[in-house]
Amino acid sequence: MCTDGYCEHNVDPLPESEGSGSGPSRRGVLTVGAATAALTLGPMTFAHADDRSGGPGGSAPADGTQVTQTISGHLDTGAADFVYLPVEIPAGVRQIDVQYSYDRPAVPNGVKGNSCDIGIFDERGIDLGGPGFRGWSGGFRTAFSISASDATPGYLPGPVKRGTWHIVLGPYQVAPQGLNYQVQVTLTYGKPGAAFVPNYPPTRAKGRGRDWYRGDCHLHTVYSDGKRLPSEVAAGARAAGLDFMVSTDHNTSSSHAVWGQYAGPDLLIVTGEEVTTRNGHWVALGLPAGEWIDWRYRSRDDAFSRFSRQVRKHGGLVVPAHMYCAYVACQWKFGFDDADATEVWTGPWTYDDEHAVSTWDQKLGEAVREGKRWLPAMGNSDAHSVPNVIGLPHNVVYADDLATDALMDGLRAGRSWIAESSAVKLDFTVTGGGKQAGIGETITLPAQAPVDVRLEAHGVPNGTVRLITDEGQMFQQSLDANGDGVVVWRTTASLAAYVRAEIRHPMADGSPGQGNTMGDALLFGAMAALTNPVFLRVGRGRG
């Protein structure tokens, strides 16, 4: 889910800023390219834009000179997903500042009001997946600045070069009355400052060799719509007992350049992005530092596979996030053929997580039936701000080392389970015929050969252990008051194509719950841990 109401498309901007000056409304042209439809407005042209020297007679404006223009416009309901305002930048500009605002007329209950995002592309263009991206803040900010030395969080520092830049508006909700907007652009002339020097995090930390490592793979900072500084997120990951974390700010790679100072031998910080489209969100994990993934498409645009390939080319993972989140544009519509795993538990356990686990379990049955690649499950906090808890939940991954590539390999293979906190521990194996398989692995045995499924658990007082196969829940047992217990159940490969485990908290009345009954009440308490499956294959070969 989008935790605590924080979502790229569900945040009220910071207080509005007053513009200066005024300009005419700009009529635009609707274009349809490789991705979703876009509206391009008439250009905003500054004085001396045609003079490479920057001023009349070859004289550049004095250092520190500022020039401001403001435009206003109106968008009707049904506006294009993205509205581009070209800005002709002359030579000699040191910094660009942008402010915007839009109206919020009253609407009836059940009708969406106005909400509009903002970002910018530089002179290299607005092509889908092209090099021109310079930043995005969604609906979280009403102003931003870019210079060679610095930029507002969410935006990329760098020279403000001469050419046509594009401010991009994203009117993802437009009220029946339409949306009135105003954009103010201020250019400051002068020599560029010192170039920004990124401090990317290392891709390896001091690990324990081949072992289980804990990590939260979906986290936000002030570099998108979070309220925590990177230092606070890193501190929170350490406090949660995590070995690694993944930075996944919405639609921008800007935070990658600051994580180096917060990583250390005890915490690996992996760079990533939450790609926020109009038909669902997905996290790109394990991106090379500075790599940006485009989000400007819908499921009908047939672009998702292109960008999933871009992620995998670098060894990263494509993971649909909070697939049943109820917020606008959050529910997943792209299918799972191009996914490497899927997020089934996001933040505190709620009804949408129950639905996500059910959908994932159905996909497991489909994979077994059709002999297809199976989809591992992941759980992450999607933490944005207090009271969101970093590491609730997180992934426990079996990897060769505490390194980005090794962790991605472990998650891709499904050698992982999900825990609500570092207090929860488990060991899950299937043994038979002198063979043993663990989480994410396959054991191959004769159809009727007995196999023992064993789960050892700690840290969930009076918790309920559930063992689930392709037939459904097959066994249930409670842990003791300290949260400790060992569960053993026998089956065969002819009866179970896979087996996975859940540990649930007690029901509100203290009872363990029952997964094989029907009724008005919920069947179980909140999830405390969930494993990926062990697969049982009928055959005579080795597992």
GROMACS .gro file of C-alpha atoms in nm, residues 18-413:
model
  396
   18GLU     CA    1   0.314   3.372  -0.537
   19GLY     CA    2   0.420   3.428  -0.894
   20SER     CA    3   0.538   3.757  -1.038
   21GLY     CA    4   0.432   3.898  -1.368
   22SER     CA    5   0.178   3.746  -1.604
   23GLY     CA    6   0.159   3.611  -1.951
   24PRO     CA    7  -0.095   3.487  -2.200
   25SER     CA    8  -0.245   3.141  -2.192
   26ARG     CA    9  -0.065   2.915  -2.435
   27ARG     CA   10  -0.252   2.702  -2.686
   28GLY     CA   11  -0.101   2.362  -2.733
   29VAL     CA   12  -0.069   2.072  -2.972
   30LEU     CA   13  -0.173   1.719  -2.877
   31THR     CA   14   0.078   1.458  -2.987
   32VAL     CA   15   0.084   1.081  -2.958
   33GLY     CA   16   0.423   0.912  -2.966
   34ALA     CA   17   0.565   0.582  -2.851
   35ALA     CA   18   0.397   0.635  -2.515
   36THR     CA   19   0.083   0.796  -2.388
   37ALA     CA   20  -0.063   1.116  -2.538
   38ALA     CA   21   0.104   1.445  -2.448
   39LEU     CA   22   0.013   1.810  -2.491
   40THR     CA   23   0.288   2.052  -2.595
   41LEU     CA   24   0.225   2.420  -2.524
   42GLY     CA   25   0.363   2.722  -2.707
   43PRO     CA   26   0.721   2.807  -2.599
   44MET     CA   27   0.825   3.049  -2.328
   45THR     CA   28   1.098   3.261  -2.490
   46PHE     CA   29   1.336   3.483  -2.295
   47ALA     CA   30   1.508   3.792  -2.432
   48HIS     CA   31   1.836   3.737  -2.618
   49ALA     CA   32   1.757   3.369  -2.672
   50ASP     CA   33   1.883   3.402  -3.030
   51ASP     CA   34   2.206   3.574  -2.925
   52ARG     CA   35   2.471   3.326  -2.815
   53SER     CA   36   2.652   3.604  -2.627
   54GLY     CA   37   2.339   3.658  -2.415
   55GLY     CA   38   2.283   4.032  -2.464
   56PRO     CA   39   2.244   4.314  -2.715
   57GLY     CA   40   2.553   4.382  -2.913
   58GLY     CA   41   2.730   4.078  -2.773
   59SER     CA   42   2.723   4.186  -2.406
   60ALA     CA   43   2.598   3.928  -2.160
   61PRO     CA   44   2.367   4.032  -1.876
   62ALA     CA   45   2.547   4.122  -1.556
   63ASP     CA   46   2.629   3.842  -1.314
   64GLY     CA   47   2.328   3.779  -1.090
   65THR     CA   48   2.074   3.934  -1.327
   66GLN     CA   49   1.735   3.766  -1.295
   67VAL     CA   50   1.456   3.752  -1.552
   68THR     CA   51   1.112   3.609  -1.476
   69GLN     CA   52   0.820   3.505  -1.692
   70THR     CA   53   0.484   3.362  -1.586
   71ILE     CA   54   0.218   3.186  -1.790
   72SER     CA   55  -0.133   3.075  -1.704
   73GLY     CA   56  -0.351   2.817  -1.866
   74HIS     CA   57  -0.653   2.589  -1.834
   75LEU     CA   58  -0.687   2.214  -1.881
   76ASP     CA   59  -1.022   2.044  -1.928
   77THR     CA   60  -1.121   1.708  -1.786
   78GLY     CA   61  -0.968   1.441  -2.007
   79ALA     CA   62  -0.643   1.631  -2.050
   80ALA     CA   63  -0.335   1.446  -2.174
   81ASP     CA   64  -0.130   1.263  -1.913
   82PHE     CA   65   0.162   1.501  -1.960
   83VAL     CA   66   0.165   1.867  -2.061
   84TYR     CA   67   0.500   2.006  -2.181
   85LEU     CA   68   0.594   2.373  -2.160
   86PRO     CA   69   0.900   2.446  -2.379
   87VAL     CA   70   1.134   2.707  -2.229
   88GLU     CA   71   1.398   2.861  -2.456
   89ILE     CA   72   1.707   2.903  -2.237
   90PRO     CA   73   1.962   3.161  -2.362
   91ALA     CA   74   2.337   3.135  -2.316
   92GLY     CA   75   2.493   3.249  -1.992
   93VAL     CA   76   2.228   3.118  -1.751
   94ARG     CA   77   2.360   3.001  -1.415
   95GLN     CA   78   2.037   2.879  -1.253
   96ILE     CA   79   1.676   2.805  -1.337
   97ASP     CA   80   1.400   2.840  -1.076
   98VAL     CA   81   1.047   2.715  -1.136
   99GLN     CA   82   0.731   2.771  -0.932
  100TYR     CA   83   0.382   2.649  -1.013
  101SER     CA   84   0.032   2.649  -0.870
  102TYR     CA   85  -0.315   2.533  -0.968
  103ASP     CA   86  -0.668   2.579  -0.839
  104ARG     CA   87  -0.863   2.330  -0.631
  105PRO     CA   88  -1.234   2.393  -0.685
  106ALA     CA   89  -1.485   2.218  -0.461
  107VAL     CA   90  -1.616   1.889  -0.603
  108PRO     CA   91  -1.899   1.658  -0.490
  109ASN     CA   92  -1.824   1.359  -0.271
  110GLY     CA   93  -1.687   1.073  -0.478
  111VAL     CA   94  -1.553   1.302  -0.752
  112LYS     CA   95  -1.180   1.355  -0.786
  113GLY     CA   96  -1.046   1.708  -0.743
  114ASN     CA   97  -0.747   1.867  -0.912
  115SER     CA   98  -0.398   1.724  -0.860
  116CYS     CA   99  -0.100   1.805  -1.078
  117ASP     CA  100   0.263   1.687  -1.071
  118ILE     CA  101   0.571   1.868  -1.205
  119GLY     CA  102   0.920   1.789  -1.339
  120ILE     CA  103   1.165   1.907  -1.602
  121PHE     CA  104   1.376   1.789  -1.897
  122ASP     CA  105   1.677   1.976  -2.034
  123GLU     CA  106   1.795   2.066  -2.383
  124ARG     CA  107   1.863   1.701  -2.468
  125GLY     CA  108   1.491   1.645  -2.519
  126ILE     CA  109   1.183   1.467  -2.384
  127ASP     CA  110   1.208   1.137  -2.571
  128LEU     CA  111   1.080   0.840  -2.374
  129GLY     CA  112   1.377   0.699  -2.187
  130GLY     CA  113   1.604   0.966  -2.334
  131PRO     CA  114   1.894   1.150  -2.170
  132GLY     CA  115   1.713   1.480  -2.103
  133PHE     CA  116   1.565   1.398  -1.762
  134ARG     CA  117   1.661   1.656  -1.496
  135GLY     CA  118   1.412   1.592  -1.218
  136TRP     CA  119   1.069   1.519  -1.085
  137SER     CA  120   0.894   1.607  -0.759
  138GLY     CA  121   0.544   1.485  -0.836
  139GLY     CA  122   0.291   1.678  -0.630
  140PHE     CA  123   0.518   1.716  -0.330
  141ARG     CA  124   0.674   2.057  -0.411
  142THR     CA  125   0.555   2.379  -0.570
  143ALA     CA  126   0.904   2.510  -0.653
  144PHE     CA  127   1.247   2.383  -0.752
  145SER     CA  128   1.590   2.511  -0.858
  146ILE     CA  129   1.870   2.366  -1.072
  147SER     CA  130   2.229   2.487  -1.109
  148ALA     CA  131   2.563   2.326  -1.179
  149SER     CA  132   2.644   2.300  -0.810
  150ASP     CA  133   2.312   2.217  -0.653
  151ALA     CA  134   1.948   2.126  -0.708
  152THR     CA  135   1.630   2.087  -0.509
  153PRO     CA  136   1.587   1.727  -0.388
  154GLY     CA  137   1.430   1.528  -0.669
  155TYR     CA  138   1.629   1.719  -0.933
  156LEU     CA  139   1.974   1.665  -1.085
  157PRO     CA  140   2.247   1.929  -1.049
  158GLY     CA  141   2.429   2.023  -1.367
  159PRO     CA  142   2.488   2.309  -1.609
  160VAL     CA  143   2.188   2.505  -1.733
  161LYS     CA  144   2.279   2.491  -2.100
  162ARG     CA  145   2.140   2.691  -2.386
  163GLY     CA  146   1.854   2.527  -2.575
  164THR     CA  147   1.494   2.420  -2.539
  165TRP     CA  148   1.410   2.282  -2.196
  166HIS     CA  149   1.066   2.141  -2.112
  167ILE     CA  150   0.874   2.179  -1.789
  168VAL     CA  151   0.637   1.883  -1.764
  169LEU     CA  152   0.305   1.899  -1.583
  170GLY     CA  153   0.127   1.578  -1.490
  171PRO     CA  154  -0.246   1.651  -1.439
  172TYR     CA  155  -0.341   1.305  -1.318
  173GLN     CA  156  -0.668   1.427  -1.166
  174VAL     CA  157  -0.877   1.704  -1.322
  175ALA     CA  158  -1.200   1.825  -1.161
  176PRO     CA  159  -1.518   1.863  -1.371
  177GLN     CA  160  -1.457   2.241  -1.370
  178GLY     CA  161  -1.113   2.187  -1.523
  179LEU     CA  162  -0.772   2.283  -1.387
  180ASN     CA  163  -0.632   2.636  -1.397
  181TYR     CA  164  -0.255   2.646  -1.362
  182GLN     CA  165   0.023   2.902  -1.345
  183VAL     CA  166   0.394   2.841  -1.406
  184GLN     CA  167   0.666   3.095  -1.323
  185VAL     CA  168   1.021   3.057  -1.453
  186THR     CA  169   1.314   3.268  -1.329
  187LEU     CA  170   1.655   3.259  -1.497
  188THR     CA  171   1.963   3.382  -1.313
  189TYR     CA  172   2.260   3.481  -1.530
  190GLY     CA  173   2.623   3.432  -1.441
  191LYS     CA  174   2.910   3.188  -1.459
  192PRO     CA  175   2.832   2.831  -1.353
  193GLY     CA  176   2.942   2.735  -1.006
  194ALA     CA  177   3.163   2.442  -0.922
  195ALA     CA  178   3.040   2.112  -1.062
  196PHE     CA  179   2.844   1.890  -0.825
  197VAL     CA  180   3.040   1.581  -0.719
  198PRO     CA  181   2.819   1.276  -0.655
  199ASN     CA  182   2.889   1.047  -0.361
  200TYR     CA  183   2.749   0.713  -0.471
  201PRO     CA  184   2.731   0.423  -0.224
  202PRO     CA  185   2.958   0.120  -0.267
  203THR     CA  186   2.804  -0.200  -0.404
  204ARG     CA  187   2.951  -0.421  -0.133
  205ALA     CA  188   2.961  -0.407   0.247
  206LYS     CA  189   3.131  -0.620   0.511
  207GLY     CA  190   2.922  -0.934   0.504
  208ARG     CA  191   2.934  -1.280   0.658
  209GLY     CA  192   2.994  -1.471   0.338
  210ARG     CA  193   2.710  -1.698   0.231
  211ASP     CA  194   2.435  -1.621   0.481
  212TRP     CA  195   2.087  -1.478   0.536
  213TYR     CA  196   2.074  -1.097   0.508
  214ARG     CA  197   1.788  -0.867   0.606
  215GLY     CA  198   1.683  -0.571   0.394
  216ASP     CA  199   1.397  -0.329   0.319
  217CYS     CA  200   1.372  -0.277  -0.057
  218HIS     CA  201   1.115   0.005  -0.079
  219LEU     CA  202   1.199   0.331   0.100
  220HIS     CA  203   1.142   0.703   0.038
  221THR     CA  204   1.315   1.025   0.139
  222VAL     CA  205   1.274   1.400   0.087
  223TYR     CA  206   1.413   1.336  -0.262
  224SER     CA  207   1.057   1.241  -0.362
  225ASP     CA  208   0.749   1.245  -0.137
  226GLY     CA  209   0.903   1.124   0.188
  227LYS     CA  210   0.964   1.345   0.490
  228ARG     CA  211   1.278   1.172   0.615
  229LEU     CA  212   1.628   1.284   0.524
  230PRO     CA  213   1.860   1.016   0.381
  231SER     CA  214   2.052   1.024   0.710
  232GLU     CA  215   1.730   0.944   0.897
  233VAL     CA  216   1.641   0.657   0.666
  234ALA     CA  217   1.986   0.503   0.702
  235ALA     CA  218   1.966   0.540   1.079
  236GLY     CA  219   1.623   0.378   1.074
  237ALA     CA  220   1.753   0.083   0.872
  238ARG     CA  221   2.031   0.030   1.125
  239ALA     CA  222   1.789   0.057   1.417
  240ALA     CA  223   1.567  -0.208   1.252
  241GLY     CA  224   1.859  -0.453   1.244
  242LEU     CA  225   1.886  -0.449   0.864
  243ASP     CA  226   2.197  -0.544   0.669
  244PHE     CA  227   2.089  -0.358   0.355
  245MET     CA  228   1.828  -0.116   0.223
  246VAL     CA  229   1.719   0.002  -0.122
  247SER     CA  230   1.653   0.368  -0.202
  248THR     CA  231   1.340   0.388  -0.422
  249ASP     CA  232   1.231   0.749  -0.454
  250HIS     CA  233   0.953   0.810  -0.706
  251ASN     CA  234   1.055   0.864  -1.069
  252THR     CA  235   1.398   1.009  -0.997
  253SER     CA  236   1.756   0.896  -0.943
  254SER     CA  237   1.855   1.218  -0.768
  255SER     CA  238   1.908   1.067  -0.423
  256HIS     CA  239   2.163   0.816  -0.554
  257ALA     CA  240   2.433   1.082  -0.541
  258VAL     CA  241   2.411   1.137  -0.164
  259TRP     CA  242   2.393   0.785  -0.023
  260GLY     CA  243   2.768   0.724  -0.012
  261GLN     CA  244   2.814   0.917   0.313
  262TYR     CA  245   2.547   0.711   0.491
  263ALA     CA  246   2.658   0.363   0.385
  264GLY     CA  247   2.915   0.170   0.585
  265PRO     CA  248   3.056  -0.173   0.659
  266ASP     CA  249   2.740  -0.248   0.859
  267LEU     CA  250   2.486  -0.125   0.602
  268LEU     CA  251   2.478  -0.177   0.226
  269ILE     CA  252   2.272   0.091   0.049
  270VAL     CA  253   2.142  -0.022  -0.290
  271THR     CA  254   2.023   0.231  -0.548
  272GLY     CA  255   1.682   0.196  -0.713
  273GLU     CA  256   1.364   0.380  -0.810
  274GLU     CA  257   0.989   0.350  -0.766
  275VAL     CA  258   0.851   0.387  -1.116
  276THR     CA  259   0.513   0.556  -1.078
  277THR     CA  260   0.298   0.506  -1.388
  278ARG     CA  261  -0.071   0.575  -1.445
  279ASN     CA  262  -0.149   0.200  -1.422
  280GLY     CA  263   0.052   0.091  -1.122
  281HIS     CA  264   0.383   0.135  -0.944
  282TRP     CA  265   0.689  -0.086  -0.962
  283VAL     CA  266   1.025  -0.079  -0.791
  284ALA     CA  267   1.342  -0.110  -0.996
  285LEU     CA  268   1.599  -0.263  -0.759
  286GLY     CA  269   1.975  -0.278  -0.798
  287LEU     CA  270   2.010  -0.002  -1.057
  288PRO     CA  271   2.357   0.134  -1.129
  289ALA     CA  272   2.398   0.458  -0.935
  290GLY     CA  273   2.259   0.746  -1.141
  291GLU     CA  274   2.047   0.522  -1.368
  292TRP     CA  275   1.695   0.659  -1.428
  293ILE     CA  276   1.389   0.464  -1.544
  294ASP     CA  277   1.110   0.643  -1.732
  295TRP     CA  278   0.751   0.627  -1.607
  296ARG     CA  279   0.558   0.813  -1.879
  297TYR     CA  280   0.337   0.533  -2.014
  298ARG     CA  281   0.026   0.330  -1.944
  299SER     CA  282  -0.026  -0.045  -1.975
  300ARG     CA  283  -0.185   0.002  -2.318
  301ASP     CA  284   0.128   0.177  -2.449
  302ASP     CA  285   0.334  -0.144  -2.462
  303ALA     CA  286   0.638   0.028  -2.307
  304PHE     CA  287   0.673  -0.157  -1.976
  305SER     CA  288   0.867  -0.446  -2.129
  306ARG     CA  289   1.120  -0.200  -2.273
  307PHE     CA  290   1.199  -0.053  -1.933
  308SER     CA  291   1.193  -0.386  -1.753
  309ARG     CA  292   1.463  -0.496  -1.998
  310GLN     CA  293   1.661  -0.183  -1.915
  311VAL     CA  294   1.657  -0.280  -1.547
  312ARG     CA  295   1.752  -0.642  -1.609
  313LYS     CA  296   2.033  -0.540  -1.844
  314HIS     CA  297   2.208  -0.399  -1.538
  315GLY     CA  298   2.137  -0.704  -1.321
  316GLY     CA  299   1.846  -0.538  -1.142
  317LEU     CA  300   1.498  -0.660  -1.053
  318VAL     CA  301   1.152  -0.551  -1.167
  319VAL     CA  302   0.902  -0.579  -0.881
  320PRO     CA  303   0.537  -0.464  -0.897
  321ALA     CA  304   0.452  -0.280  -0.574
  322HIS     CA  305   0.136  -0.276  -0.356
  323MET     CA  306  -0.072  -0.427  -0.636
  324TYR     CA  307  -0.407  -0.361  -0.466
  325CYS     CA  308  -0.335  -0.015  -0.325
  326ALA     CA  309  -0.659   0.184  -0.348
  327TYR     CA  310  -0.504   0.520  -0.439
  328VAL     CA  311  -0.534   0.668  -0.787
  329ALA     CA  312  -0.304   0.501  -1.043
  330CYS     CA  313  -0.159   0.256  -0.788
  331GLN     CA  314  -0.333  -0.070  -0.877
  332TRP     CA  315  -0.121  -0.299  -1.093
  333LYS     CA  316  -0.237  -0.338  -1.457
  334PHE     CA  317   0.074  -0.456  -1.643
  335GLY     CA  318   0.060  -0.829  -1.566
  336PHE     CA  319   0.354  -1.031  -1.440
  337ASP     CA  320   0.530  -1.165  -1.750
  338ASP     CA  321   0.800  -0.898  -1.725
  339ALA     CA  322   0.831  -0.908  -1.345
  340ASP     CA  323   1.112  -1.076  -1.152
  341ALA     CA  324   0.924  -1.085  -0.818
  342THR     CA  325   0.619  -0.917  -0.671
  343GLU     CA  326   0.555  -0.722  -0.352
  344VAL     CA  327   0.280  -0.902  -0.158
  345TRP     CA  328   0.316  -0.728   0.180
  346THR     CA  329   0.362  -0.352   0.208
  347GLY     CA  330   0.378  -0.175   0.542
  348PRO     CA  331   0.146  -0.274   0.828
  349TRP     CA  332  -0.065  -0.577   0.736
  350THR     CA  333  -0.404  -0.480   0.584
  351TYR     CA  334  -0.674  -0.626   0.360
  352ASP     CA  335  -0.491  -0.537   0.038
  353ASP     CA  336  -0.196  -0.752   0.149
  354GLU     CA  337  -0.435  -1.046   0.201
  355HIS     CA  338  -0.552  -1.002  -0.158
  356ALA     CA  339  -0.196  -0.971  -0.286
  357VAL     CA  340  -0.087  -1.295  -0.118
  358SER     CA  341  -0.390  -1.474  -0.263
  359THR     CA  342  -0.308  -1.350  -0.613
  360TRP     CA  343   0.055  -1.453  -0.572
  361ASP     CA  344  -0.047  -1.799  -0.452
  362GLN     CA  345  -0.266  -1.836  -0.761
  363LYS     CA  346   0.036  -1.746  -0.976
  364LEU     CA  347   0.234  -2.022  -0.803
  365GLY     CA  348  -0.030  -2.276  -0.901
  366GLU     CA  349  -0.028  -2.145  -1.256
  367ALA     CA  350   0.351  -2.178  -1.277
  368VAL     CA  351   0.337  -2.538  -1.156
  369ARG     CA  352   0.054  -2.630  -1.391
  370GLU     CA  353   0.215  -2.476  -1.700
  371GLY     CA  354   0.578  -2.544  -1.616
  372LYS     CA  355   0.655  -2.173  -1.623
  373ARG     CA  356   0.896  -1.959  -1.422
  374TRP     CA  357   0.752  -1.888  -1.079
  375LEU     CA  358   0.729  -1.544  -0.922
  376PRO     CA  359   0.897  -1.492  -0.582
  377ALA     CA  360   0.724  -1.285  -0.315
  378MET     CA  361   0.873  -0.982  -0.143
  379GLY     CA  362   0.768  -0.759   0.147
  380ASN     CA  363   0.874  -0.399   0.212
  381SER     CA  364   0.778  -0.105   0.429
  382ASP     CA  365   0.727   0.167   0.164
  383ALA     CA  366   0.810   0.395   0.457
  384HIS     CA  367   0.777   0.768   0.388
  385SER     CA  368   0.767   0.938   0.727
  386VAL     CA  369   0.680   0.894   1.094
  387PRO     CA  370   0.488   0.683   1.198
  388ASN     CA  371   0.583   0.452   0.906
  389VAL     CA  372   0.824   0.192   1.045
  390ILE     CA  373   1.135   0.119   0.840
  391GLY     CA  374   1.176  -0.258   0.810
  392LEU     CA  375   0.804  -0.338   0.865
  393PRO     CA  376   0.822  -0.570   0.683
  394HIS     CA  377   1.154  -0.665   0.524
  395ASN     CA  378   1.314  -0.947   0.325
  396VAL     CA  379   1.553  -1.209   0.463
  397VAL     CA  380   1.766  -1.315   0.167
  398TYR     CA  381   2.011  -1.603   0.131
  399ALA     CA  382   2.305  -1.459  -0.063
  400ASP     CA  383   2.669  -1.537  -0.128
  401ASP     CA  384   2.775  -1.204   0.019
  402LEU     CA  385   2.646  -0.865   0.133
  403ALA     CA  386   2.676  -0.722  -0.217
  404THR     CA  387   2.422  -0.581  -0.460
  405ASP     CA  388   2.464  -0.847  -0.728
  406ALA     CA  389   2.453  -1.133  -0.476
  407LEU     CA  390   2.139  -0.998  -0.309
  408MET     CA  391   1.964  -0.949  -0.643
  409ASP     CA  392   2.053  -1.309  -0.734
  410GLY     CA  393   1.903  -1.436  -0.407
  411LEU     CA  394   1.581  -1.237  -0.447
  412ARG     CA  395   1.547  -1.337  -0.814
  413ALA     CA  396   1.579  -1.705  -0.718
   0.00000   0.00000   0.00000
